[in-house]
mmCIF file of C-alpha atoms and ligand atoms in Angstrom:
data_model
loop_
_atom_site.group_PDB
_atom_site.id
_atom_site.type_symbol
_atom_site.label_atom_id
_atom_site.label_comp_id
_atom_site.label_asym_id
_atom_site.label_seq_id
_atom_site.Cartn_x
_atom_site.Cartn_y
_atom_site.Cartn_z
ATOM 1 C CA MET A 1 -23.273 11.102 18.435
ATOM 2 C CA ILE A 2 -19.547 11.665 18.998
ATOM 3 C CA ASP A 3 -16.669 10.561 16.694
ATOM 4 C CA VAL A 4 -13.464 10.501 18.752
ATOM 5 C CA HIS A 5 -11.020 9.181 15.994
ATOM 6 C CA THR A 6 -10.793 10.807 12.567
ATOM 7 C CA HIS A 7 -8.267 11.791 9.900
ATOM 8 C CA ILE A 8 -10.157 14.788 8.461
ATOM 9 C CA LEU A 9 -7.839 17.735 8.943
ATOM 10 C CA PRO A 10 -6.457 18.276 5.352
ATOM 11 C CA ALA A 11 -2.971 17.405 4.110
ATOM 12 C CA LEU A 12 -1.539 16.467 7.440
ATOM 13 C CA ASP A 13 -1.339 12.704 7.418
ATOM 14 C CA ASP A 14 -2.795 9.859 5.219
ATOM 15 C CA GLY A 15 -6.244 11.195 5.700
ATOM 16 C CA ALA A 16 -8.052 13.950 3.820
ATOM 17 C CA ARG A 17 -5.811 15.261 1.089
ATOM 18 C CA THR A 18 -7.530 18.552 0.404
ATOM 19 C CA GLN A 19 -9.612 21.149 2.002
ATOM 20 C CA GLU A 20 -12.475 19.982 -0.300
ATOM 21 C CA GLU A 21 -12.257 16.394 0.726
ATOM 22 C CA ALA A 22 -12.095 17.477 4.453
ATOM 23 C CA ALA A 23 -15.278 19.612 3.954
ATOM 24 C CA LEU A 24 -17.041 16.561 2.288
ATOM 25 C CA LEU A 25 -16.115 14.305 5.201
ATOM 26 C CA MET A 26 -17.500 16.842 7.639
ATOM 27 C CA GLU A 27 -20.725 16.909 5.661
ATOM 28 C CA MET A 28 -20.894 13.148 5.777
ATOM 29 C CA GLU A 29 -20.387 13.167 9.567
ATOM 30 C CA GLU A 30 -23.180 15.716 9.988
ATOM 31 C CA LYS A 31 -25.582 13.902 7.742
ATOM 32 C CA GLN A 32 -24.951 10.721 9.898
ATOM 33 C CA GLY A 33 -25.942 12.541 13.076
ATOM 34 C CA VAL A 34 -22.458 13.188 14.537
ATOM 35 C CA LYS A 35 -22.503 16.294 16.730
ATOM 36 C CA GLU A 36 -18.945 16.362 17.866
ATOM 37 C CA VAL A 37 -15.778 15.303 16.114
ATOM 38 C CA VAL A 38 -12.321 14.880 17.489
ATOM 39 C CA PHE A 39 -9.517 15.389 14.875
ATOM 40 C CA THR A 40 -6.766 12.803 15.545
ATOM 41 C CA PRO A 41 -4.108 13.020 12.921
ATOM 42 C CA HIS A 42 -1.246 10.501 13.308
ATOM 43 C CA TYR A 43 1.725 11.359 15.414
ATOM 44 C CA TYR A 44 4.761 9.169 14.968
ATOM 45 C CA GLY A 45 7.272 11.111 16.872
ATOM 46 C CA LYS A 46 10.244 10.357 14.607
ATOM 47 C CA LYS A 47 8.687 12.025 11.533
ATOM 48 C CA ARG A 48 8.157 15.449 13.081
ATOM 49 C CA SER A 49 8.828 17.181 16.401
ATOM 50 C CA LEU A 50 5.939 17.855 18.747
ATOM 51 C CA GLU A 51 6.297 21.622 18.050
ATOM 52 C CA GLN A 52 6.206 21.081 14.284
ATOM 53 C CA PHE A 53 3.250 18.798 14.558
ATOM 54 C CA LEU A 54 1.235 21.269 16.725
ATOM 55 C CA VAL A 55 1.922 24.151 14.362
ATOM 56 C CA LEU A 56 0.834 22.088 11.245
ATOM 57 C CA ARG A 57 -2.228 20.726 13.002
ATOM 58 C CA GLU A 58 -3.220 24.412 13.775
ATOM 59 C CA GLU A 59 -2.699 25.394 10.116
ATOM 60 C CA ALA A 60 -4.755 22.360 8.946
ATOM 61 C CA TRP A 61 -7.473 23.268 11.255
ATOM 62 C CA SER A 62 -7.625 26.880 10.164
ATOM 63 C CA LYS A 63 -8.082 25.621 6.524
ATOM 64 C CA LEU A 64 -11.052 23.476 7.527
ATOM 65 C CA ARG A 65 -12.629 25.918 9.931
ATOM 66 C CA PRO A 66 -14.620 27.870 7.212
ATOM 67 C CA TYR A 67 -16.190 24.593 6.108
ATOM 68 C CA MET A 68 -17.314 23.303 9.475
ATOM 69 C CA PRO A 69 -21.071 22.411 9.539
ATOM 70 C CA SER A 70 -22.680 24.793 12.151
ATOM 71 C CA GLY A 71 -24.155 21.971 14.028
ATOM 72 C CA VAL A 72 -20.957 20.059 14.647
ATOM 73 C CA LYS A 73 -18.347 20.857 17.395
ATOM 74 C CA LYS A 74 -14.712 20.082 17.113
ATOM 75 C CA ARG A 75 -11.812 19.099 19.269
ATOM 76 C CA LEU A 76 -8.105 18.761 18.342
ATOM 77 C CA GLY A 77 -6.341 15.716 19.309
ATOM 78 C CA ALA A 78 -3.887 13.074 17.871
ATOM 79 C CA GLU A 79 -3.331 9.407 17.344
ATOM 80 C CA VAL A 80 -0.068 8.696 19.032
ATOM 81 C CA HIS A 81 1.857 5.661 17.901
ATOM 82 C CA LEU A 82 3.419 3.699 20.833
ATOM 83 C CA THR A 83 5.573 0.631 20.590
ATOM 84 C CA GLY A 84 7.201 0.448 24.020
ATOM 85 C CA VAL A 85 10.590 1.514 22.465
ATOM 86 C CA ASN A 86 11.716 5.250 22.001
ATOM 87 C CA ASP A 87 8.203 6.402 22.588
ATOM 88 C CA PRO A 88 7.366 10.083 23.016
ATOM 89 C CA SER A 89 7.835 11.619 26.416
ATOM 90 C CA ASP A 90 5.159 11.988 29.009
ATOM 91 C CA ASP A 91 5.021 15.808 28.325
ATOM 92 C CA ALA A 92 4.556 15.130 24.601
ATOM 93 C CA LEU A 93 1.773 12.627 25.260
ATOM 94 C CA CYS A 94 -0.007 15.069 27.523
ATOM 95 C CA ALA A 95 0.336 17.849 24.945
ATOM 96 C CA LEU A 96 -1.326 15.538 22.390
ATOM 97 C CA SER A 97 -4.334 14.804 24.550
ATOM 98 C CA ILE A 98 -7.780 15.503 23.372
ATOM 99 C CA GLU A 99 -8.511 19.190 23.695
ATOM 100 C CA GLY A 100 -9.947 20.054 27.015
ATOM 101 C CA THR A 101 -9.407 16.513 28.431
ATOM 102 C CA SER A 102 -6.727 14.447 30.122
ATOM 103 C CA CYS A 103 -7.194 11.516 27.598
ATOM 104 C CA VAL A 104 -4.868 10.771 24.846
ATOM 105 C CA LEU A 105 -5.626 8.476 21.820
ATOM 106 C CA VAL A 106 -2.785 5.871 21.389
ATOM 107 C CA GLU A 107 -2.252 3.078 18.901
ATOM 108 C CA PHE A 108 -0.083 -0.003 19.233
ATOM 109 C CA PRO A 109 1.677 -2.347 16.735
ATOM 110 C CA PHE A 110 -0.974 -4.178 14.635
ATOM 111 C CA TYR A 111 0.682 -7.505 14.017
ATOM 112 C CA THR A 112 3.664 -7.954 16.255
ATOM 113 C CA LYS A 113 3.676 -9.090 19.934
ATOM 114 C CA TRP A 114 3.386 -6.145 22.313
ATOM 115 C CA PRO A 115 6.516 -6.151 24.448
ATOM 116 C CA LYS A 116 6.379 -5.867 28.242
ATOM 117 C CA SER A 117 7.985 -2.547 27.947
ATOM 118 C CA LEU A 118 4.733 -1.168 26.299
ATOM 119 C CA PHE A 119 2.760 -2.204 29.400
ATOM 120 C CA VAL A 120 5.303 -0.791 31.757
ATOM 121 C CA ARG A 121 5.328 2.506 29.791
ATOM 122 C CA LEU A 122 1.572 2.850 29.850
ATOM 123 C CA SER A 123 1.168 2.139 33.658
ATOM 124 C CA ARG A 124 4.062 4.583 34.437
ATOM 125 C CA PHE A 125 2.496 7.198 32.245
ATOM 126 C CA ILE A 126 -0.852 6.778 33.992
ATOM 127 C CA ALA A 127 0.608 6.833 37.471
ATOM 128 C CA ASP A 128 3.011 9.763 36.825
ATOM 129 C CA THR A 129 0.657 12.044 34.929
ATOM 130 C CA GLY A 130 -2.884 11.041 35.860
ATOM 131 C CA TYR A 131 -3.735 11.069 32.172
ATOM 132 C CA THR A 132 -5.814 8.270 30.559
ATOM 133 C CA PRO A 133 -4.719 6.511 27.369
ATOM 134 C CA ILE A 134 -7.495 5.531 25.010
ATOM 135 C CA VAL A 135 -6.519 2.525 22.921
ATOM 136 C CA ALA A 136 -7.483 3.275 19.379
ATOM 137 C CA HIS A 137 -9.254 0.659 17.229
ATOM 138 C CA ALA A 138 -8.889 -2.337 19.487
ATOM 139 C CA GLU A 139 -10.280 -4.705 16.823
ATOM 140 C CA ARG A 140 -7.271 -4.160 14.625
ATOM 141 C CA TYR A 141 -4.659 -5.724 16.831
ATOM 142 C CA ARG A 142 -3.586 -9.269 16.445
ATOM 143 C CA GLU A 143 -2.666 -9.323 20.291
ATOM 144 C CA LEU A 144 -6.348 -8.575 21.205
ATOM 145 C CA LEU A 145 -8.089 -10.721 18.629
ATOM 146 C CA LYS A 146 -5.893 -13.618 19.649
ATOM 147 C CA ASN A 147 -6.432 -13.018 23.321
ATOM 148 C CA PRO A 148 -9.142 -10.655 24.344
ATOM 149 C CA SER A 149 -8.249 -10.910 28.065
ATOM 150 C CA VAL A 150 -5.479 -8.327 27.223
ATOM 151 C CA ALA A 151 -8.288 -5.897 26.811
ATOM 152 C CA THR A 152 -9.341 -6.495 30.388
ATOM 153 C CA ARG A 153 -5.758 -6.021 31.583
ATOM 154 C CA LEU A 154 -5.482 -2.651 29.779
ATOM 155 C CA VAL A 155 -8.693 -1.486 31.348
ATOM 156 C CA GLU A 156 -7.611 -2.753 34.711
ATOM 157 C CA MET A 157 -4.414 -0.693 34.204
ATOM 158 C CA GLY A 158 -6.469 2.481 33.690
ATOM 159 C CA CYS A 159 -6.882 2.578 29.895
ATOM 160 C CA LEU A 160 -10.017 3.059 27.925
ATOM 161 C CA ILE A 161 -10.900 1.311 24.755
ATOM 162 C CA GLN A 162 -11.941 2.667 21.489
ATOM 163 C CA LEU A 163 -13.569 0.611 18.600
ATOM 164 C CA ASN A 164 -13.953 1.775 15.069
ATOM 165 C CA THR A 165 -17.531 1.798 13.866
ATOM 166 C CA ARG A 166 -16.474 -0.396 10.951
ATOM 167 C CA ALA A 167 -15.742 -3.208 13.514
ATOM 168 C CA PHE A 168 -19.500 -3.856 13.813
ATOM 169 C CA LEU A 169 -19.878 -4.058 10.049
ATOM 170 C CA GLU A 170 -17.008 -6.352 8.966
ATOM 171 C CA LYS A 171 -17.271 -10.083 9.124
ATOM 172 C CA THR A 172 -13.633 -10.469 10.562
ATOM 173 C CA THR A 173 -14.172 -8.231 13.528
ATOM 174 C CA ARG A 174 -17.950 -8.300 14.213
ATOM 175 C CA ARG A 175 -17.932 -10.967 16.891
ATOM 176 C CA PHE A 176 -15.073 -9.282 18.611
ATOM 177 C CA ALA A 177 -16.773 -5.974 18.549
ATOM 178 C CA PHE A 178 -20.049 -7.257 19.853
ATOM 179 C CA ALA A 179 -18.377 -9.249 22.559
ATOM 180 C CA MET A 180 -16.460 -6.197 23.782
ATOM 181 C CA LEU A 181 -19.564 -4.053 23.660
ATOM 182 C CA LYS A 182 -21.754 -6.651 25.536
ATOM 183 C CA ASN A 183 -18.967 -6.895 28.333
ATOM 184 C CA GLY A 184 -18.827 -3.161 28.843
ATOM 185 C CA LEU A 185 -15.301 -2.959 27.420
ATOM 186 C CA VAL A 186 -15.978 -0.234 24.816
ATOM 187 C CA HIS A 187 -15.652 3.307 26.057
ATOM 188 C CA CYS A 188 -15.360 5.257 22.782
ATOM 189 C CA LEU A 189 -16.319 4.909 19.075
ATOM 190 C CA GLY A 190 -14.683 6.486 16.109
ATOM 191 C CA THR A 191 -15.057 6.207 12.368
ATOM 192 C CA ASP A 192 -11.251 6.524 11.761
ATOM 193 C CA THR A 193 -12.278 8.086 8.552
ATOM 194 C CA HIS A 194 -9.492 8.847 6.149
ATOM 195 C CA ASP A 195 -11.325 9.565 2.846
ATOM 196 C CA THR A 196 -14.734 9.750 1.100
ATOM 197 C CA ASP A 197 -14.151 6.437 -0.511
ATOM 198 C CA SER A 198 -13.060 3.180 1.046
ATOM 199 C CA ARG A 199 -12.622 4.797 4.570
ATOM 200 C CA ALA A 200 -15.618 7.098 4.628
ATOM 201 C CA PRO A 201 -17.433 7.756 7.817
ATOM 202 C CA ASP A 202 -19.875 4.878 8.480
ATOM 203 C CA TYR A 203 -21.311 5.817 11.899
ATOM 204 C CA GLN A 204 -24.963 5.599 10.890
ATOM 205 C CA ALA A 205 -24.561 2.064 9.383
ATOM 206 C CA ALA A 206 -22.841 0.912 12.553
ATOM 207 C CA ARG A 207 -25.508 2.416 14.722
ATOM 208 C CA GLU A 208 -28.242 0.637 12.701
ATOM 209 C CA THR A 209 -26.442 -2.635 12.918
ATOM 210 C CA VAL A 210 -25.934 -2.434 16.737
ATOM 211 C CA TYR A 211 -29.534 -1.383 17.273
ATOM 212 C CA ALA A 212 -30.861 -4.188 14.909
ATOM 213 C CA ALA A 213 -28.848 -6.720 16.997
ATOM 214 C CA GLY A 214 -30.627 -5.454 20.190
ATOM 215 C CA TYR A 215 -27.764 -3.543 21.848
ATOM 216 C CA GLY A 216 -29.046 -0.001 21.551
ATOM 217 C CA ASP A 217 -28.689 0.419 25.309
ATOM 218 C CA LYS A 218 -25.022 -0.520 25.168
ATOM 219 C CA TRP A 219 -24.523 1.779 22.156
ATOM 220 C CA GLN A 220 -26.148 4.683 24.194
ATOM 221 C CA ARG A 221 -23.936 3.775 27.137
ATOM 222 C CA VAL A 222 -20.765 4.373 24.977
ATOM 223 C CA GLN A 223 -22.114 7.794 23.886
ATOM 224 C CA THR A 224 -22.666 8.679 27.469
ATOM 225 C CA CYS A 225 -19.029 7.522 28.283
ATOM 226 C CA MET A 226 -17.655 9.611 25.438
ATOM 227 C CA ARG A 227 -19.650 12.628 26.734
ATOM 228 C CA ASP A 228 -18.260 12.164 30.211
ATOM 229 C CA ILE A 229 -14.679 12.065 28.822
ATOM 230 C CA LEU A 230 -15.121 15.212 26.723
ATOM 231 C CA ASP A 231 -16.767 16.981 29.715
ATOM 232 C CA LYS A 232 -14.059 15.810 32.177
ATOM 233 C CA ARG A 233 -16.250 13.775 34.214
ATOM 234 C CA ARG A 234 -15.244 10.440 35.718
ATOM 235 C CA VAL A 235 -16.030 7.482 33.457
ATOM 236 C CA ARG A 236 -18.267 4.996 35.223
ATOM 237 C CA GLN A 237 -16.854 1.614 34.541
ATOM 238 C CA ALA A 238 -19.077 -1.484 34.553
ATOM 239 C CA TYR A 239 -17.291 -4.306 32.717
ATOM 240 C CA LYS A 240 -17.172 -8.037 32.855
ATOM 241 C CA PRO A 241 -13.616 -9.329 32.477
ATOM 242 C CA VAL A 242 -13.122 -11.173 29.210
ATOM 243 C CA ARG A 243 -10.877 -14.184 29.801
ATOM 244 C CA LYS A 244 -11.700 -16.517 27.066
ATOM 245 C CA PHE A 245 -11.225 -16.622 23.255
ATOM 246 C CA PHE A 246 -14.130 -15.518 21.321
ATOM 247 C CA CYS A 247 -12.505 -14.726 18.014
ATOM 248 C CA ARG A 248 -10.313 -16.875 15.985
ATOM 249 C CA TYR A 249 -9.499 -14.634 13.038
ATOM 250 C CA PHE A 250 -5.797 -15.125 13.200
HETATM 251 FE FE1 LIG B 301 -6.501 6.360 12.990
#
């Protein structure tokens, strides 16, 4: 299994605080059957320059490297915050893509309405660079929970969608997560793990839940999709548009 969204690199963002905690998180990932992990520390643009971020990310990786389980591969990446206003440049976004790929993990505002400028920015970025944004933790946005058809719009625009494994386990997001999975609108999974406590990796539990619900084939499809992304193959899309409301959390 592949985890494309984690905050394991030590002392870089609000994720793992120490080398020891990062090592423990990697152990947990390995025990749960994860074979490849993408490290995606937050990148907010205003806080640090791109150059500073890349240097600090390299330093954090070198601290974790000696503790990496031998059966788990790593890739460096970032979770880039986009709002549609004063966002990082195209060059910065490309530099923050997942190592060895032309995909970049992006997150949007959780609770506020997404401005038109955000969609314009995304489609220009895709057209001008040929890179693919992966929308992080789709289940956490008010915009998508209120109106899942926006997910179809993002995919039609050329984005891919990532769900957190926790989305299948929590009451408030379960229906949304399964509906997205059933409709072929999930391309990536990530634990978004930050610590060994309340945000520990839960990949195994999510896998069991999805298999128990009878969607093992869809789960497997997402794993294949992530493999294709990391191996730079074209992602085979087969989704049904979601136009109706199926979640009324907000
Ligand atoms: Fe995250």
